[in-house]
PDB file of C-alpha atoms in Angstrom:
ATOM      1  CA  MET A 560    -164.777 -46.364-109.594  1.00 39.00           C
ATOM      2  CA  THR A 561    -164.875 -49.482-110.211  1.00 41.00           C
ATOM      3  CA  ALA A 562    -166.899 -51.769-111.390  1.00 44.00           C
ATOM      4  CA  THR A 563    -170.209 -51.934-109.481  1.00 44.00           C
ATOM      5  CA  ASP A 564    -169.950 -48.396-108.577  1.00 47.00           C
ATOM      6  CA  ASN A 565    -173.206 -46.293-109.230  1.00 50.00           C
ATOM      7  CA  THR A 566    -172.319 -42.645-107.537  1.00 55.00           C
ATOM      8  CA  LEU A 567    -169.451 -40.717-108.810  1.00 56.00           C
ATOM      9  CA  PHE A 568    -168.886 -39.897-104.765  1.00 57.00           C
ATOM     10  CA  ALA A 569    -168.241 -42.250-102.588  1.00 58.00           C
ATOM     11  CA  SER A 570    -170.318 -42.085 -99.598  1.00 58.00           C
ATOM     12  CA  GLU A 571    -167.481 -39.882 -96.848  1.00 61.00           C
ATOM     13  CA  ASP A 572    -166.379 -38.529-100.247  1.00 62.00           C
ATOM     14  CA  ARG A 573    -169.514 -37.378-100.946  1.00 60.00           C
ATOM     15  CA  PRO A 574    -170.256 -33.244-100.326  1.00 60.00           C
ATOM     16  CA  VAL A 575    -173.318 -31.340 -98.899  1.00 66.00           C
ATOM     17  CA  ASP A 576    -175.114 -29.677-101.290  1.00 71.00           C
ATOM     18  CA  LEU A 577    -172.950 -30.935-104.890  1.00 75.00           C
ATOM     19  CA  VAL A 578    -174.620 -28.680-106.519  1.00 75.00           C
ATOM     20  CA  PRO A 579    -172.923 -25.287-104.457  1.00 75.00           C
ATOM     21  CA  SER A 580    -176.216 -23.102-106.510  1.00 91.00           C
ATOM     22  CA  ARG A 581    -174.003 -19.504-105.809  1.00 94.00           C
ATOM     23  CA  TYR A 582    -172.554 -17.932-107.816  1.00 95.00           C
ATOM     24  CA  ALA A 583    -170.734 -14.842-107.385  1.00 95.00           C
ATOM     25  CA  LEU A 584    -170.264 -11.751-109.941  1.00 95.00           C
ATOM     26  CA  ARG A 585    -168.881  -7.618-109.835  1.00 96.00           C
ATOM     27  CA  ILE A 586    -170.954  -4.504-110.994  1.00 97.00           C
ATOM     28  CA  GLY A 587    -168.835  -2.448-111.161  1.00 97.00           C
ATOM     29  CA  ASP A 588    -166.946  -1.789-107.686  1.00 97.00           C
ATOM     30  CA  ILE A 589    -170.250  -3.731-106.404  1.00 98.00           C
ATOM     31  CA  GLU A 590    -169.706  -7.838-104.921  1.00 98.00           C
ATOM     32  CA  ALA A 591    -173.172  -9.724-105.341  1.00 98.00           C
ATOM     33  CA  MET A 592    -174.247 -12.938-105.200  1.00 97.00           C
ATOM     34  CA  VAL A 593    -177.365 -15.409-106.680  1.00 97.00           C
ATOM     35  CA  ILE A 594    -178.068 -17.866-104.712  1.00 97.00           C
ATOM     36  CA  SER A 595    -181.008 -20.644-104.776  1.00 97.00           C
ATOM     37  CA  ASP A 596    -183.042 -20.487-101.625  1.00 97.00           C
ATOM     38  CA  GLY A 597    -183.983 -24.169-103.639  1.00 95.00           C
ATOM     39  CA  VAL A 598    -187.930 -24.540-105.907  1.00 95.00           C
ATOM     40  CA  LEU A 599    -191.348 -25.073-104.966  1.00 91.00           C
ATOM     41  CA  PRO A 600    -193.814 -27.368-106.349  1.00 90.00           C
ATOM     42  CA  LEU A 601    -196.732 -25.942-108.092  1.00 90.00           C
ATOM     43  CA  PRO A 602    -199.014 -26.372-110.440  1.00 93.00           C
ATOM     44  CA  THR A 603    -198.375 -25.004-114.198  1.00 95.00           C
ATOM     45  CA  ALA A 604    -202.558 -23.986-114.130  1.00 94.00           C
ATOM     46  CA  THR A 605    -200.832 -20.869-112.052  1.00 94.00           C
ATOM     47  CA  MET A 606    -198.245 -19.427-114.376  1.00 94.00           C
ATOM     48  CA  ALA A 607    -200.985 -18.766-116.790  1.00 96.00           C
ATOM     49  CA  THR A 608    -204.539 -17.830-116.098  1.00 96.00           C
ATOM     50  CA  ASN A 609    -205.470 -15.115-118.830  1.00 97.00           C
ATOM     51  CA  VAL A 610    -205.459 -17.541-121.564  1.00 97.00           C
ATOM     52  CA  ALA A 611    -206.758 -20.735-122.850  1.00 97.00           C
ATOM     53  CA  PRO A 612    -206.130 -24.258-120.935  1.00 96.00           C
ATOM     54  CA  SER A 613    -204.434 -25.554-124.545  1.00 97.00           C
ATOM     55  CA  ASP A 614    -201.824 -22.924-125.479  1.00 97.00           C
ATOM     56  CA  LEU A 615    -200.492 -23.078-121.961  1.00 97.00           C
ATOM     57  CA  ALA A 616    -199.349 -26.825-122.367  1.00 97.00           C
ATOM     58  CA  ALA A 617    -198.838 -25.717-126.187  1.00 97.00           C
ATOM     59  CA  TRP A 618    -195.989 -23.454-124.642  1.00 96.00           C
ATOM     60  CA  LEU A 619    -195.006 -26.015-122.279  1.00 96.00           C
ATOM     61  CA  ASP A 620    -195.109 -29.513-124.242  1.00 96.00           C
ATOM     62  CA  ASP A 621    -193.075 -26.421-126.653  1.00 96.00           C
ATOM     63  CA  MET A 622    -190.713 -25.556-123.370  1.00 95.00           C
ATOM     64  CA  CYS A 623    -190.045 -29.585-122.237  1.00 95.00           C
ATOM     65  CA  MET A 624    -191.809 -28.563-119.262  1.00 93.00           C
ATOM     66  CA  PRO A 625    -194.353 -31.508-117.420  1.00 93.00           C
ATOM     67  CA  PRO A 626    -198.141 -30.331-118.289  1.00 94.00           C
ATOM     68  CA  ASP A 627    -199.138 -30.307-114.703  1.00 94.00           C
ATOM     69  CA  ALA A 628    -196.694 -29.261-112.253  1.00 91.00           C
ATOM     70  CA  PHE A 629    -193.610 -27.739-112.215  1.00 89.00           C
ATOM     71  CA  ASP A 630    -189.803 -26.663-109.463  1.00 91.00           C
ATOM     72  CA  TRP A 631    -190.777 -22.939-109.175  1.00 91.00           C
ATOM     73  CA  PRO A 632    -187.334 -21.529-109.380  1.00 95.00           C
ATOM     74  CA  LEU A 633    -185.615 -19.519-105.855  1.00 97.00           C
ATOM     75  CA  ASN A 634    -183.732 -16.726-105.998  1.00 98.00           C
ATOM     76  CA  VAL A 635    -182.250 -14.150-103.639  1.00 98.00           C
ATOM     77  CA  MET A 636    -179.017 -12.665-103.505  1.00 98.00           C
ATOM     78  CA  ALA A 637    -176.343 -10.939-101.832  1.00 98.00           C
ATOM     79  CA  VAL A 638    -174.689  -7.651-102.280  1.00 98.00           C
ATOM     80  CA  ARG A 639    -171.630  -6.527-100.696  1.00 98.00           C
ATOM     81  CA  SER A 640    -171.249  -2.521-101.243  1.00 98.00           C
ATOM     82  CA  GLY A 641    -168.713   0.019 -98.822  1.00 96.00           C
ATOM     83  CA  SER A 642    -168.910  -0.744 -95.257  1.00 97.00           C
ATOM     84  CA  GLN A 643    -172.516  -2.672 -95.829  1.00 98.00           C
ATOM     85  CA  THR A 644    -173.367  -6.099 -96.884  1.00 98.00           C
ATOM     86  CA  ILE A 645    -177.159  -6.808 -98.133  1.00 98.00           C
ATOM     87  CA  LEU A 646    -179.071  -9.186 -98.431  1.00 98.00           C
ATOM     88  CA  ILE A 647    -182.459  -9.020-100.695  1.00 98.00           C
ATOM     89  CA  ASP A 648    -185.352 -11.403 -99.969  1.00 98.00           C
ATOM     90  CA  ALA A 649    -184.503 -14.039 -97.891  1.00 98.00           C
ATOM     91  CA  GLY A 650    -186.159 -17.084 -99.531  1.00 97.00           C
ATOM     92  CA  LEU A 651    -189.228 -19.527 -97.643  1.00 97.00           C
ATOM     93  CA  GLY A 652    -187.717 -20.706 -94.508  1.00 94.00           C
ATOM     94  CA  GLY A 653    -188.800 -24.371 -93.610  1.00 86.00           C
ATOM     95  CA  GLN A 654    -191.809 -23.852 -91.916  1.00 84.00           C
ATOM     96  CA  PHE A 655    -193.827 -25.331 -94.514  1.00 85.00           C
ATOM     97  CA  PRO A 656    -193.796 -28.894 -94.963  1.00 81.00           C
ATOM     98  CA  GLY A 657    -195.540 -28.662 -98.328  1.00 80.00           C
ATOM     99  CA  PHE A 658    -191.793 -27.604 -99.829  1.00 86.00           C
ATOM    100  CA  PRO A 659    -189.433 -29.376 -98.349  1.00 87.00           C
ATOM    101  CA  ARG A 660    -186.703 -28.117-100.695  1.00 91.00           C
ATOM    102  CA  ALA A 661    -186.978 -25.041-100.200  1.00 94.00           C
ATOM    103  CA  GLY A 662    -185.774 -22.937 -97.398  1.00 94.00           C
ATOM    104  CA  LEU A 663    -182.099 -23.624 -98.452  1.00 93.00           C
ATOM    105  CA  PHE A 664    -180.765 -19.634 -98.026  1.00 93.00           C
ATOM    106  CA  PRO A 665    -179.575 -19.527 -94.602  1.00 93.00           C
ATOM    107  CA  GLN A 666    -177.177 -22.976 -95.360  1.00 92.00           C
ATOM    108  CA  ARG A 667    -175.903 -21.772 -98.719  1.00 92.00           C
ATOM    109  CA  LEU A 668    -175.119 -18.333 -97.053  1.00 93.00           C
ATOM    110  CA  GLN A 669    -172.231 -19.842 -95.491  1.00 92.00           C
ATOM    111  CA  ALA A 670    -171.709 -21.807 -97.064  1.00 90.00           C
ATOM    112  CA  ALA A 671    -170.234 -19.373 -99.847  1.00 91.00           C
ATOM    113  CA  GLY A 672    -168.485 -17.315 -96.701  1.00 92.00           C
ATOM    114  CA  ILE A 673    -170.754 -15.173 -95.601  1.00 95.00           C
ATOM    115  CA  SER A 674    -172.593 -14.969 -92.348  1.00 96.00           C
ATOM    116  CA  LEU A 675    -175.847 -13.950 -90.826  1.00 97.00           C
ATOM    117  CA  GLU A 676    -173.867 -11.876 -88.446  1.00 97.00           C
ATOM    118  CA  SER A 677    -172.639  -9.991 -90.936  1.00 97.00           C
ATOM    119  CA  ILE A 678    -175.853  -8.419 -92.633  1.00 98.00           C
ATOM    120  CA  THR A 679    -176.165  -4.579 -92.220  1.00 98.00           C
ATOM    121  CA  ASP A 680    -179.094  -4.631 -94.726  1.00 98.00           C
ATOM    122  CA  ILE A 681    -182.159  -6.197 -96.123  1.00 98.00           C
ATOM    123  CA  ILE A 682    -184.382  -5.465 -98.872  1.00 99.00           C
ATOM    124  CA  VAL A 683    -187.991  -6.908 -99.186  1.00 98.00           C
ATOM    125  CA  THR A 684    -189.439  -6.951-102.629  1.00 98.00           C
ATOM    126  CA  HIS A 685    -192.680  -7.254-101.028  1.00 98.00           C
ATOM    127  CA  MET A 686    -194.311  -9.472 -98.665  1.00 98.00           C
ATOM    128  CA  HIS A 687    -195.442 -13.328 -99.457  1.00 98.00           C
ATOM    129  CA  MET A 688    -193.834 -15.749 -97.897  1.00 97.00           C
ATOM    130  CA  ASP A 689    -190.712 -16.887 -99.694  1.00 97.00           C
ATOM    131  CA  HIS A 690    -189.281 -13.447-100.026  1.00 98.00           C
ATOM    132  CA  VAL A 691    -190.096 -13.261 -96.157  1.00 98.00           C
ATOM    133  CA  GLY A 692    -190.261 -16.289 -94.771  1.00 97.00           C
ATOM    134  CA  GLY A 693    -186.869 -17.525 -94.519  1.00 97.00           C
ATOM    135  CA  LEU A 694    -186.051 -14.431 -91.687  1.00 98.00           C
ATOM    136  CA  LEU A 695    -188.413 -15.855 -89.117  1.00 97.00           C
ATOM    137  CA  VAL A 696    -186.778 -19.414 -88.743  1.00 96.00           C
ATOM    138  CA  PRO A 697    -185.469 -19.143 -85.406  1.00 96.00           C
ATOM    139  CA  GLU A 698    -182.224 -19.661 -86.507  1.00 95.00           C
ATOM    140  CA  VAL A 699    -181.360 -17.301 -88.604  1.00 97.00           C
ATOM    141  CA  ARG A 700    -183.911 -14.090 -86.869  1.00 97.00           C
ATOM    142  CA  SER A 701    -181.414 -14.395 -83.721  1.00 97.00           C
ATOM    143  CA  ARG A 702    -178.482 -14.508 -86.159  1.00 97.00           C
ATOM    144  CA  LEU A 703    -179.774 -11.850 -87.449  1.00 98.00           C
ATOM    145  CA  ARG A 704    -177.682  -8.333 -85.484  1.00 97.00           C
ATOM    146  CA  PRO A 705    -179.924  -6.517 -83.891  1.00 96.00           C
ATOM    147  CA  ASP A 706    -179.719  -3.031 -85.525  1.00 97.00           C
ATOM    148  CA  VAL A 707    -179.657  -4.485 -89.155  1.00 98.00           C
ATOM    149  CA  ARG A 708    -182.071  -2.638 -91.263  1.00 98.00           C
ATOM    150  CA  ILE A 709    -184.716  -3.854 -93.077  1.00 98.00           C
ATOM    151  CA  HIS A 710    -185.922  -1.610 -95.874  1.00 98.00           C
ATOM    152  CA  VAL A 711    -189.977  -2.131 -97.910  1.00 98.00           C
ATOM    153  CA  SER A 712    -192.653   0.092 -99.003  1.00 98.00           C
ATOM    154  CA  GLU A 713    -194.710   1.701 -96.987  1.00 98.00           C
ATOM    155  CA  THR A 714    -197.995   0.741 -99.712  1.00 98.00           C
ATOM    156  CA  GLU A 715    -196.544  -3.028 -99.457  1.00 98.00           C
ATOM    157  CA  VAL A 716    -196.336  -2.827 -95.631  1.00 98.00           C
ATOM    158  CA  ALA A 717    -199.874  -0.952 -95.628  1.00 98.00           C
ATOM    159  CA  PHE A 718    -201.556  -3.485 -98.052  1.00 98.00           C
ATOM    160  CA  TRP A 719    -200.512  -6.498 -96.131  1.00 98.00           C
ATOM    161  CA  THR A 720    -203.005  -4.866 -92.701  1.00 97.00           C
ATOM    162  CA  SER A 721    -206.015  -6.121 -94.710  1.00 97.00           C
ATOM    163  CA  PRO A 722    -204.305  -8.301 -98.445  1.00 98.00           C
ATOM    164  CA  ASP A 723    -207.354  -8.151-101.503  1.00 97.00           C
ATOM    165  CA  PHE A 724    -207.154 -11.740-102.939  1.00 98.00           C
ATOM    166  CA  SER A 725    -209.677 -11.330-105.224  1.00 97.00           C
ATOM    167  CA  HIS A 726    -207.418 -11.306-108.359  1.00 97.00           C
ATOM    168  CA  THR A 727    -205.284 -13.767-108.179  1.00 97.00           C
ATOM    169  CA  VAL A 728    -206.115 -17.404-109.312  1.00 96.00           C
ATOM    170  CA  MET A 729    -203.869 -19.012-106.313  1.00 94.00           C
ATOM    171  CA  PRO A 730    -204.549 -22.707-104.426  1.00 92.00           C
ATOM    172  CA  ALA A 731    -206.873 -22.740-101.607  1.00 92.00           C
ATOM    173  CA  PRO A 732    -204.452 -22.872 -98.923  1.00 92.00           C
ATOM    174  CA  VAL A 733    -201.925 -20.014 -99.841  1.00 94.00           C
ATOM    175  CA  PRO A 734    -203.278 -16.616 -99.326  1.00 97.00           C
ATOM    176  CA  PRO A 735    -204.832 -17.675 -95.776  1.00 97.00           C
ATOM    177  CA  VAL A 736    -200.600 -18.998 -95.608  1.00 96.00           C
ATOM    178  CA  LEU A 737    -199.914 -15.351 -96.965  1.00 97.00           C
ATOM    179  CA  ARG A 738    -201.621 -13.398 -94.515  1.00 97.00           C
ATOM    180  CA  THR A 739    -200.429 -15.055 -91.212  1.00 97.00           C
ATOM    181  CA  THR A 740    -196.283 -15.315 -93.060  1.00 97.00           C
ATOM    182  CA  ALA A 741    -196.516 -10.957 -93.585  1.00 98.00           C
ATOM    183  CA  THR A 742    -198.593 -10.193 -89.805  1.00 98.00           C
ATOM    184  CA  ALA A 743    -195.370 -13.161 -88.843  1.00 98.00           C
ATOM    185  CA  PHE A 744    -192.750 -10.433 -90.039  1.00 98.00           C
ATOM    186  CA  TYR A 745    -194.269  -7.266 -89.541  1.00 98.00           C
ATOM    187  CA  ASN A 746    -195.100  -8.187 -85.974  1.00 98.00           C
ATOM    188  CA  ALA A 747    -191.146  -9.172 -85.662  1.00 98.00           C
ATOM    189  CA  TYR A 748    -189.616  -7.203 -87.363  1.00 98.00           C
ATOM    190  CA  ARG A 749    -191.926  -3.860 -87.533  1.00 97.00           C
ATOM    191  CA  GLU A 750    -189.011  -2.119 -85.160  1.00 97.00           C
ATOM    192  CA  GLN A 751    -186.624  -2.153 -87.959  1.00 98.00           C
ATOM    193  CA  LEU A 752    -188.143  -1.562 -91.161  1.00 98.00           C
ATOM    194  CA  GLN A 753    -186.731   0.790 -92.522  1.00 98.00           C
ATOM    195  CA  THR A 754    -189.649   1.607 -95.035  1.00 98.00           C
ATOM    196  CA  PHE A 755    -190.166   3.970 -98.371  1.00 98.00           C
ATOM    197  CA  GLU A 756    -192.540   6.176-100.563  1.00 98.00           C
ATOM    198  CA  HIS A 757    -191.065   5.544-103.749  1.00 98.00           C
ATOM    199  CA  SER A 758    -186.990   4.608-103.405  1.00 98.00           C
ATOM    200  CA  ARG A 759    -184.197   4.316-101.434  1.00 98.00           C
ATOM    201  CA  GLU A 760    -180.255   3.799-101.862  1.00 98.00           C
ATOM    202  CA  VAL A 761    -179.949   1.737 -99.320  1.00 98.00           C
ATOM    203  CA  ALA A 762    -175.929   1.632 -99.852  1.00 98.00           C
ATOM    204  CA  PRO A 763    -173.400   3.832-102.500  1.00 98.00           C
ATOM    205  CA  GLY A 764    -174.744   2.492-106.183  1.00 98.00           C
ATOM    206  CA  VAL A 765    -177.864   0.338-104.731  1.00 98.00           C
ATOM    207  CA  THR A 766    -181.251   1.534-105.296  1.00 98.00           C
ATOM    208  CA  VAL A 767    -184.586  -0.750-104.348  1.00 98.00           C
ATOM    209  CA  ARG A 768    -187.951   1.153-106.229  1.00 98.00           C
ATOM    210  CA  ILE A 769    -191.414   0.838-106.146  1.00 98.00           C
ATOM    211  CA  THR A 770    -193.337  -0.772-109.178  1.00 98.00           C
ATOM    212  CA  GLY A 771    -196.118  -2.546-108.079  1.00 98.00           C
ATOM    213  CA  GLY A 772    -198.065  -5.129-110.113  1.00 98.00           C
ATOM    214  CA  HIS A 773    -197.600  -8.157-108.224  1.00 98.00           C
ATOM    215  CA  THR A 774    -198.244  -6.940-105.420  1.00 98.00           C
ATOM    216  CA  PRO A 775    -199.311  -3.303-104.803  1.00 98.00           C
ATOM    217  CA  GLY A 776    -195.965  -2.193-102.898  1.00 98.00           C
ATOM    218  CA  HIS A 777    -194.505  -4.923-104.720  1.00 98.00           C
ATOM    219  CA  SER A 778    -190.075  -3.151-105.531  1.00 98.00           C
ATOM    220  CA  VAL A 779    -186.715  -4.326-107.469  1.00 98.00           C
ATOM    221  CA  VAL A 780    -183.401  -3.022-107.451  1.00 98.00           C
ATOM    222  CA  ASP A 781    -180.144  -1.542-109.032  1.00 98.00           C
ATOM    223  CA  LEU A 782    -177.490  -1.610-108.414  1.00 98.00           C
ATOM    224  CA  VAL A 783    -175.199   0.326-110.502  1.00 98.00           C
ATOM    225  CA  SER A 784    -171.860   1.022-110.606  1.00 98.00           C
ATOM    226  CA  GLY A 785    -169.251   3.039-113.479  1.00 97.00           C
ATOM    227  CA  ASP A 786    -170.450   1.718-116.873  1.00 96.00           C
ATOM    228  CA  GLU A 787    -172.352  -1.602-115.161  1.00 97.00           C
ATOM    229  CA  ARG A 788    -175.638  -2.500-113.765  1.00 98.00           C
ATOM    230  CA  LEU A 789    -177.460  -5.357-112.761  1.00 98.00           C
ATOM    231  CA  THR A 790    -181.799  -5.589-111.435  1.00 98.00           C
ATOM    232  CA  PHE A 791    -183.170  -8.087-109.468  1.00 98.00           C
ATOM    233  CA  ALA A 792    -187.315  -7.904-110.025  1.00 98.00           C
ATOM    234  CA  GLY A 793    -188.761 -10.033-107.673  1.00 98.00           C
ATOM    235  CA  ASP A 794    -191.561 -11.414-109.120  1.00 98.00           C
ATOM    236  CA  ALA A 795    -192.202  -8.823-112.163  1.00 98.00           C
ATOM    237  CA  MET A 796    -190.852 -11.805-114.214  1.00 95.00           C
ATOM    238  CA  PHE A 797    -191.527 -15.033-114.611  1.00 95.00           C
ATOM    239  CA  PRO A 798    -190.414 -17.779-116.823  1.00 94.00           C
ATOM    240  CA  VAL A 799    -193.568 -18.105-119.375  1.00 96.00           C
ATOM    241  CA  GLY A 800    -193.366 -14.081-119.659  1.00 96.00           C
ATOM    242  CA  PHE A 801    -190.983 -13.541-122.411  1.00 97.00           C
ATOM    243  CA  ASP A 802    -192.223 -14.535-125.276  1.00 97.00           C
ATOM    244  CA  HIS A 803    -195.547 -14.047-123.421  1.00 97.00           C
ATOM    245  CA  PRO A 804    -195.105 -10.542-121.713  1.00 96.00           C
ATOM    246  CA  GLU A 805    -199.346 -10.847-121.748  1.00 97.00           C
ATOM    247  CA  TRP A 806    -200.133 -13.948-119.960  1.00 97.00           C
ATOM    248  CA  GLN A 807    -200.897 -13.572-115.910  1.00 97.00           C
ATOM    249  CA  ASN A 808    -199.596 -14.867-113.107  1.00 96.00           C
ATOM    250  CA  GLY A 809    -202.513 -16.273-110.638  1.00 97.00           C
ATOM    251  CA  PHE A 810    -199.621 -14.721-107.749  1.00 97.00           C
ATOM    252  CA  GLU A 811    -200.786 -11.189-109.128  1.00 98.00           C
ATOM    253  CA  HIS A 812    -202.315  -9.428-106.784  1.00 98.00           C
ATOM    254  CA  ASP A 813    -203.188  -6.601-109.178  1.00 98.00           C
ATOM    255  CA  PRO A 814    -202.230  -8.495-112.898  1.00 98.00           C
ATOM    256  CA  GLU A 815    -203.382  -5.469-115.083  1.00 98.00           C
ATOM    257  CA  GLU A 816    -200.580  -3.031-112.974  1.00 98.00           C
ATOM    258  CA  SER A 817    -198.081  -6.924-113.259  1.00 98.00           C
ATOM    259  CA  THR A 818    -198.089  -6.576-117.110  1.00 98.00           C
ATOM    260  CA  ARG A 819    -197.918  -3.103-118.004  1.00 98.00           C
ATOM    261  CA  VAL A 820    -195.219  -3.322-115.220  1.00 98.00           C
ATOM    262  CA  ARG A 821    -193.314  -6.578-116.940  1.00 98.00           C
ATOM    263  CA  ILE A 822    -192.672  -5.230-120.247  1.00 98.00           C
ATOM    264  CA  GLY A 823    -192.062  -0.849-119.247  1.00 98.00           C
ATOM    265  CA  LEU A 824    -188.557  -3.731-116.813  1.00 98.00           C
ATOM    266  CA  PHE A 825    -187.893  -5.604-119.773  1.00 98.00           C
ATOM    267  CA  GLU A 826    -188.444  -2.514-122.141  1.00 98.00           C
ATOM    268  CA  GLU A 827    -185.776  -0.370-119.764  1.00 98.00           C
ATOM    269  CA  LEU A 828    -183.668  -3.459-119.326  1.00 98.00           C
ATOM    270  CA  ALA A 829    -183.560  -3.886-123.245  1.00 97.00           C
ATOM    271  CA  GLN A 830    -182.182  -0.682-123.444  1.00 97.00           C
ATOM    272  CA  ASN A 831    -179.755  -0.089-121.378  1.00 97.00           C
ATOM    273  CA  ARG A 832    -178.667  -3.719-121.697  1.00 96.00           C
ATOM    274  CA  GLY A 833    -178.662  -4.535-117.964  1.00 97.00           C
ATOM    275  CA  LEU A 834    -178.238  -7.559-116.169  1.00 98.00           C
ATOM    276  CA  LEU A 835    -181.454  -9.108-114.253  1.00 98.00           C
ATOM    277  CA  VAL A 836    -181.790 -11.485-112.442  1.00 98.00           C
ATOM    278  CA  ALA A 837    -185.602 -12.058-110.950  1.00 98.00           C
ATOM    279  CA  ALA A 838    -186.849 -14.266-107.932  1.00 98.00           C
ATOM    280  CA  HIS A 839    -188.656 -17.410-110.020  1.00 97.00           C
ATOM    281  CA  LEU A 840    -186.172 -17.416-113.175  1.00 96.00           C
ATOM    282  CA  PRO A 841    -184.027 -21.040-113.471  1.00 94.00           C
ATOM    283  CA  PHE A 842    -180.893 -20.653-111.334  1.00 95.00           C
ATOM    284  CA  PRO A 843    -178.657 -18.229-111.998  1.00 94.00           C
ATOM    285  CA  SER A 844    -181.026 -16.197-112.880  1.00 95.00           C
ATOM    286  CA  LEU A 845    -178.202 -14.427-115.129  1.00 97.00           C
ATOM    287  CA  GLY A 846    -178.840 -12.221-117.802  1.00 97.00           C
ATOM    288  CA  ARG A 847    -179.733 -10.260-120.484  1.00 98.00           C
ATOM    289  CA  ILE A 848    -182.964  -8.902-122.271  1.00 98.00           C
ATOM    290  CA  ALA A 849    -183.659  -8.169-125.775  1.00 97.00           C
ATOM    291  CA  ARG A 850    -186.512  -6.853-127.778  1.00 96.00           C
ATOM    292  CA  ASN A 851    -188.057 -10.334-130.802  1.00 94.00           C
ATOM    293  CA  GLY A 852    -191.061  -8.897-132.594  1.00 93.00           C
ATOM    294  CA  ASP A 853    -194.054  -8.049-129.988  1.00 90.00           C
ATOM    295  CA  ALA A 854    -191.824 -10.011-127.092  1.00 94.00           C
ATOM    296  CA  TYR A 855    -188.650 -10.585-125.518  1.00 97.00           C
ATOM    297  CA  ARG A 856    -185.709 -13.145-125.306  1.00 96.00           C
ATOM    298  CA  TRP A 857    -183.472 -14.007-122.433  1.00 96.00           C
ATOM    299  CA  VAL A 858    -179.899 -14.098-123.453  1.00 96.00           C
ATOM    300  CA  PRO A 859    -178.013 -16.049-120.726  1.00 95.00           C
ATOM    301  CA  VAL A 860    -174.653 -15.059-119.229  1.00 93.00           C
ATOM    302  CA  ILE A 861    -171.632 -17.536-120.820  1.00 90.00           C
ATOM    303  CA  TRP A 862    -170.239 -18.656-117.576  1.00 83.00           C
ATOM    304  CA  ASP A 863    -167.379 -17.111-116.380  1.00 77.00           C
ATOM    305  CA  PHE A 864    -165.418 -17.547-113.161  1.00 67.00           C
TER     306      PHE A 864
END
């Protein structure tokens, strides 16, 4: 570089995606990849709706986070088990003008060498727009195979026929968009839906199970092979939840049940020492859980390749 250069890459050499935003790992015989769909700018007030604003402000300051708004990470996963390629959640999609830095999983999936045409199964943890919106992008829908199987709990599908937002604390424009997106997803894919009551083994070692809480039909996905395991926890937990598992998120449709589910999953993971990935933890969102008095401690994995 010359003294006048102020970027690492000359324009003609600049990668399309400076940060690849994918992290590959193995869970025994299962291949897995965490993929960032981007970030969602949201008000910090949604992170904790049952505590004094001063308590949340103190936590944000202690975590070196901005006081008013933050970039909420959004992660999905791709999994290969046996002959099946499974997508876990599908991100936001590009149809929401207020979120220009989300909806990136299709190109990042392609950059990782995984074609949309190769996906045999999709697991939807819940039907919020940042988990199903990506499936409504025309370029995505047209490339998915017509016999793709989409796994979502019966309870979740039933809930979105007449959703209850009475216990949520969301920005006012959000609930109507959540309703219309969930309806559009159901109408587009009703023939491909494979609903389950409690749990289902989607592929060898890949099981989705209902937890409820965040939405009535919210589910998590367990990858288990040999002595290794990973849980994709969807929206069961957020960054503040480790220090304050009792703090409730504004997007939770049943805050009290969400607290119970969150603590139950933390306890489960602290005991089995399995890996955790969640939709809204900072990318690559991969670590383990340890107890820390009455709360919990996030233990990030050491990067490996």
